[in-house]
PDB file of C-alpha atoms and ligand atoms in Angstrom:
ATOM      1  CA  MET A 938       0.000   0.000   0.000  1.00 86.00           C
ATOM      2  CA  LYS A 939       1.287   3.458  -0.899  1.00 93.00           C
ATOM      3  CA  ARG A 940       1.998   5.868   1.927  1.00 96.00           C
ATOM      4  CA  ASP A 941       3.308   9.435   2.183  1.00 98.00           C
ATOM      5  CA  PRO A 942       5.791   9.913   5.039  1.00 96.00           C
ATOM      6  CA  ASN A 943       4.641  13.531   5.513  1.00 97.00           C
ATOM      7  CA  CYS A 944       0.908  12.751   5.603  1.00 98.00           C
ATOM      8  CA  VAL A 945      -0.893  13.087   8.944  1.00 98.00           C
ATOM      9  CA  PHE A 946      -3.505  10.434   8.095  1.00 98.00           C
ATOM     10  CA  CYS A 947      -0.819   7.953   6.939  1.00 98.00           C
ATOM     11  CA  LYS A 948       0.788   8.516  10.363  1.00 98.00           C
ATOM     12  CA  ILE A 949      -2.537   7.825  12.114  1.00 98.00           C
ATOM     13  CA  VAL A 950      -2.998   4.658  10.010  1.00 98.00           C
ATOM     14  CA  ALA A 951       0.497   3.538  11.082  1.00 97.00           C
ATOM     15  CA  GLY A 952      -0.161   4.382  14.746  1.00 96.00           C
ATOM     16  CA  GLU A 953       2.572   7.044  14.744  1.00 97.00           C
ATOM     17  CA  ILE A 954       0.092   9.783  15.767  1.00 97.00           C
ATOM     18  CA  PRO A 955      -2.616   8.946  18.324  1.00 98.00           C
ATOM     19  CA  ALA A 956      -6.268   9.042  17.333  1.00 98.00           C
ATOM     20  CA  LYS A 957      -9.462   7.699  18.874  1.00 98.00           C
ATOM     21  CA  LYS A 958     -10.181   4.860  16.461  1.00 98.00           C
ATOM     22  CA  VAL A 959     -13.807   3.760  16.257  1.00 98.00           C
ATOM     23  CA  TYR A 960     -13.466   1.201  13.430  1.00 98.00           C
ATOM     24  CA  GLU A 961     -10.673  -0.643  11.620  1.00 98.00           C
ATOM     25  CA  ASP A 962     -10.395  -3.436   9.065  1.00 98.00           C
ATOM     26  CA  ASP A 963      -7.839  -4.530   6.457  1.00 98.00           C
ATOM     27  CA  LEU A 964      -8.563  -1.612   4.084  1.00 98.00           C
ATOM     28  CA  VAL A 965      -9.886   1.350   6.086  1.00 98.00           C
ATOM     29  CA  VAL A 966      -9.730   2.974   9.499  1.00 98.00           C
ATOM     30  CA  ALA A 967     -12.154   5.428  11.154  1.00 98.00           C
ATOM     31  CA  PHE A 968     -11.316   7.824  13.986  1.00 98.00           C
ATOM     32  CA  ASN A 969     -12.817  10.853  15.709  1.00 98.00           C
ATOM     33  CA  ASP A 970     -12.059  14.230  14.124  1.00 98.00           C
ATOM     34  CA  ILE A 971      -9.699  16.269  16.317  1.00 98.00           C
ATOM     35  CA  HIS A 972     -11.935  19.358  15.914  1.00 98.00           C
ATOM     36  CA  PRO A 973     -15.473  17.927  15.855  1.00 98.00           C
ATOM     37  CA  ARG A 974     -18.110  20.121  14.130  1.00 98.00           C
ATOM     38  CA  THR A 975     -20.988  17.953  15.353  1.00 98.00           C
ATOM     39  CA  PRO A 976     -21.595  15.650  18.359  1.00 98.00           C
ATOM     40  CA  VAL A 977     -20.563  12.735  16.145  1.00 98.00           C
ATOM     41  CA  HIS A 978     -17.750  13.611  13.712  1.00 98.00           C
ATOM     42  CA  VAL A 979     -15.769  10.647  12.433  1.00 99.00           C
ATOM     43  CA  LEU A 980     -13.228  10.524   9.587  1.00 99.00           C
ATOM     44  CA  ILE A 981     -13.162   7.316   7.538  1.00 99.00           C
ATOM     45  CA  VAL A 982      -9.962   6.885   5.525  1.00 98.00           C
ATOM     46  CA  PRO A 983      -8.434   4.211   3.302  1.00 98.00           C
ATOM     47  CA  LYS A 984      -5.173   2.811   4.652  1.00 98.00           C
ATOM     48  CA  GLU A 985      -3.537   3.560   1.299  1.00 98.00           C
ATOM     49  CA  HIS A 986      -2.493   7.140   0.574  1.00 98.00           C
ATOM     50  CA  ILE A 987      -4.753   8.564  -2.138  1.00 98.00           C
ATOM     51  CA  PRO A 988      -4.460  12.401  -2.115  1.00 98.00           C
ATOM     52  CA  SER A 989      -8.001  13.265  -3.228  1.00 98.00           C
ATOM     53  CA  VAL A 990     -10.893  12.220  -5.462  1.00 98.00           C
ATOM     54  CA  ASN A 991      -8.852  13.732  -8.309  1.00 98.00           C
ATOM     55  CA  ALA A 992      -6.372  10.853  -7.919  1.00 98.00           C
ATOM     56  CA  VAL A 993      -8.936   8.037  -7.781  1.00 98.00           C
ATOM     57  CA  ALA A 994      -8.417   5.153 -10.218  1.00 98.00           C
ATOM     58  CA  PRO A 995     -10.320   1.914 -10.937  1.00 98.00           C
ATOM     59  CA  GLU A 996      -7.917  -0.132  -8.778  1.00 97.00           C
ATOM     60  CA  HIS A 997      -9.138   1.844  -5.747  1.00 97.00           C
ATOM     61  CA  GLU A 998     -12.760   0.794  -6.157  1.00 98.00           C
ATOM     62  CA  THR A 999     -12.767  -1.998  -3.570  1.00 98.00           C
ATOM     63  CA  MET A1000     -10.998   0.164  -1.015  1.00 98.00           C
ATOM     64  CA  LEU A1001     -13.244   3.170  -1.612  1.00 98.00           C
ATOM     65  CA  GLY A1002     -16.393   1.059  -1.611  1.00 98.00           C
ATOM     66  CA  ARG A1003     -15.334  -0.137   1.831  1.00 98.00           C
ATOM     67  CA  LEU A1004     -15.625   3.465   3.084  1.00 98.00           C
ATOM     68  CA  PHE A1005     -19.409   3.115   2.794  1.00 98.00           C
ATOM     69  CA  THR A1006     -19.514  -0.282   4.496  1.00 98.00           C
ATOM     70  CA  ALA A1007     -17.461   1.192   7.321  1.00 98.00           C
ATOM     71  CA  ALA A1008     -19.691   4.295   7.419  1.00 98.00           C
ATOM     72  CA  ARG A1009     -22.741   2.135   7.934  1.00 98.00           C
ATOM     73  CA  GLN A1010     -21.091   0.354  10.861  1.00 98.00           C
ATOM     74  CA  VAL A1011     -19.767   3.590  12.385  1.00 98.00           C
ATOM     75  CA  ALA A1012     -23.270   5.097  12.114  1.00 98.00           C
ATOM     76  CA  GLU A1013     -24.648   2.151  14.078  1.00 98.00           C
ATOM     77  CA  THR A1014     -21.968   2.089  16.778  1.00 98.00           C
ATOM     78  CA  THR A1015     -22.101   5.876  17.304  1.00 98.00           C
ATOM     79  CA  GLY A1016     -25.906   5.793  17.534  1.00 98.00           C
ATOM     80  CA  VAL A1017     -26.811   7.996  14.556  1.00 98.00           C
ATOM     81  CA  ALA A1018     -28.021   5.350  12.104  1.00 98.00           C
ATOM     82  CA  GLN A1019     -31.709   6.044  12.812  1.00 98.00           C
ATOM     83  CA  THR A1020     -31.556   9.811  13.428  1.00 98.00           C
ATOM     84  CA  GLY A1021     -29.473  10.359  10.301  1.00 98.00           C
ATOM     85  CA  TYR A1022     -26.080  11.630   9.299  1.00 98.00           C
ATOM     86  CA  ARG A1023     -24.170  13.232   6.462  1.00 98.00           C
ATOM     87  CA  LEU A1024     -21.241  11.746   4.530  1.00 98.00           C
ATOM     88  CA  LEU A1025     -18.955  14.374   3.025  1.00 98.00           C
ATOM     89  CA  VAL A1026     -15.803  14.253   0.888  1.00 98.00           C
ATOM     90  CA  ASN A1027     -14.094  17.614   0.399  1.00 98.00           C
ATOM     91  CA  THR A1028     -11.975  17.874  -2.749  1.00 98.00           C
ATOM     92  CA  GLY A1029      -9.629  20.746  -3.529  1.00 98.00           C
ATOM     93  CA  PRO A1030      -9.469  24.434  -2.571  1.00 98.00           C
ATOM     94  CA  HIS A1031     -13.102  25.480  -3.121  1.00 97.00           C
ATOM     95  CA  ALA A1032     -14.244  22.635  -0.873  1.00 98.00           C
ATOM     96  CA  GLY A1033     -11.694  23.587   1.787  1.00 97.00           C
ATOM     97  CA  GLN A1034      -9.817  20.279   1.710  1.00 98.00           C
ATOM     98  CA  GLU A1035      -7.143  20.523   4.422  1.00 98.00           C
ATOM     99  CA  VAL A1036      -5.680  17.019   4.490  1.00 98.00           C
ATOM    100  CA  TYR A1037      -4.639  15.563   1.142  1.00 98.00           C
ATOM    101  CA  HIS A1038      -5.310  11.934   2.051  1.00 98.00           C
ATOM    102  CA  ILE A1039      -8.790  11.109   0.800  1.00 98.00           C
ATOM    103  CA  HIS A1040     -11.327  10.821   3.639  1.00 98.00           C
ATOM    104  CA  MET A1041     -15.045  10.683   4.262  1.00 98.00           C
ATOM    105  CA  HIS A1042     -16.537  12.774   7.086  1.00 98.00           C
ATOM    106  CA  LEU A1043     -19.427  11.169   8.981  1.00 98.00           C
ATOM    107  CA  LEU A1044     -21.370  13.979  10.684  1.00 98.00           C
ATOM    108  CA  GLY A1045     -24.372  13.519  12.952  1.00 98.00           C
ATOM    109  CA  GLY A1046     -25.869  13.715  16.418  1.00 98.00           C
ATOM    110  CA  ARG A1047     -27.989  16.815  15.722  1.00 98.00           C
ATOM    111  CA  PRO A1048     -29.962  18.263  12.786  1.00 98.00           C
ATOM    112  CA  LEU A1049     -27.312  19.370  10.288  1.00 97.00           C
ATOM    113  CA  GLY A1050     -29.134  22.146   8.477  1.00 95.00           C
ATOM    114  CA  PRO A1051     -28.768  22.948   4.780  1.00 94.00           C
ATOM    115  CA  MET A1052     -26.274  20.952   2.757  1.00 93.00           C
ATOM    116  CA  VAL A1053     -24.196  24.020   1.869  1.00 92.00           C
ATOM    117  CA  ALA A1054     -24.262  27.693   2.856  1.00 86.00           C
ATOM    118  CA  ARG A1055     -25.576  30.015   0.178  1.00 84.00           C
TER     119      ARG A1055
HETATM  120  P1  5GP B 371     -10.881  18.312   5.199  1.00 65.38           P
HETATM  121  O1  5GP B 371     -11.089  19.786   5.360  1.00 65.38           O
HETATM  122  O2  5GP B 371      -9.541  17.993   4.574  1.00 65.38           O
HETATM  123  O3  5GP B 371     -12.029  17.625   4.529  1.00 65.38           O
HETATM  124  O4  5GP B 371     -10.898  17.733   6.677  1.00 65.38           O
HETATM  125  C1  5GP B 371      -9.757  17.433   7.404  1.00 65.38           C
HETATM  126  C2  5GP B 371     -10.210  17.109   8.810  1.00 65.38           C
HETATM  127  O5  5GP B 371      -9.137  16.467   9.494  1.00 65.38           O
HETATM  128  C3  5GP B 371     -10.574  18.351   9.642  1.00 65.38           C
HETATM  129  O6  5GP B 371     -11.919  18.239  10.080  1.00 65.38           O
HETATM  130  C4  5GP B 371      -9.575  18.319  10.809  1.00 65.38           C
HETATM  131  O7  5GP B 371     -10.160  18.704  12.034  1.00 65.38           O
HETATM  132  C5  5GP B 371      -9.120  16.853  10.834  1.00 65.38           C
HETATM  133  N1  5GP B 371      -7.768  16.634  11.302  1.00 65.38           N
HETATM  134  C6  5GP B 371      -6.648  17.295  10.899  1.00 65.38           C
HETATM  135  N2  5GP B 371      -5.567  16.819  11.539  1.00 65.38           N
HETATM  136  C7  5GP B 371      -6.007  15.838  12.359  1.00 65.38           C
HETATM  137  C8  5GP B 371      -5.344  14.969  13.292  1.00 65.38           C
HETATM  138  O8  5GP B 371      -4.130  14.994  13.491  1.00 65.38           O
HETATM  139  N3  5GP B 371      -6.127  14.083  13.968  1.00 65.38           N
HETATM  140  C9  5GP B 371      -7.482  14.011  13.777  1.00 65.38           C
HETATM  141  N4  5GP B 371      -8.150  13.107  14.499  1.00 65.38           N
HETATM  142  N5  5GP B 371      -8.133  14.810  12.903  1.00 65.38           N
HETATM  143  C10 5GP B 371      -7.407  15.718  12.216  1.00 65.38           C
HETATM  144 ZN1   ZN B 372      -1.714   9.672   3.560  1.00 65.38          ZN
END
């Protein structure tokens, strides 16, 4: 699996930076966001370093599909499966992507309001 030695999420995957992991399997890991925007705010990341959706290729499909399987399980274990939640993937400057290791935000625990600000 590719990794970037300077990437904060690759370091979390490798256990070199601590994070509160809520799910892990052979392809993905999920951990609490360090600056939660909502009562439940989990980041679900592939273990392989993929910088953004702009770098996605067909060989990533199994790994990226697993993000959704993990999201479903994280939603259940964090108690938001029935009340609802939002899955979000920021890509590039206009979306405010801060960490260039592809990741899915799982946000929930309260009504989330409009999808985007006007
Ligand atoms: P983005 O804006 O790239 O979609 O989201 C990056 C997210 O990663 C932000 O919500 C930020 O709070 C979170 N984050 C950045 N560095 C760390 C870290 O070292 N640990 C954890 N748990 N989250 C981080
Ligand atoms: Zn990485």
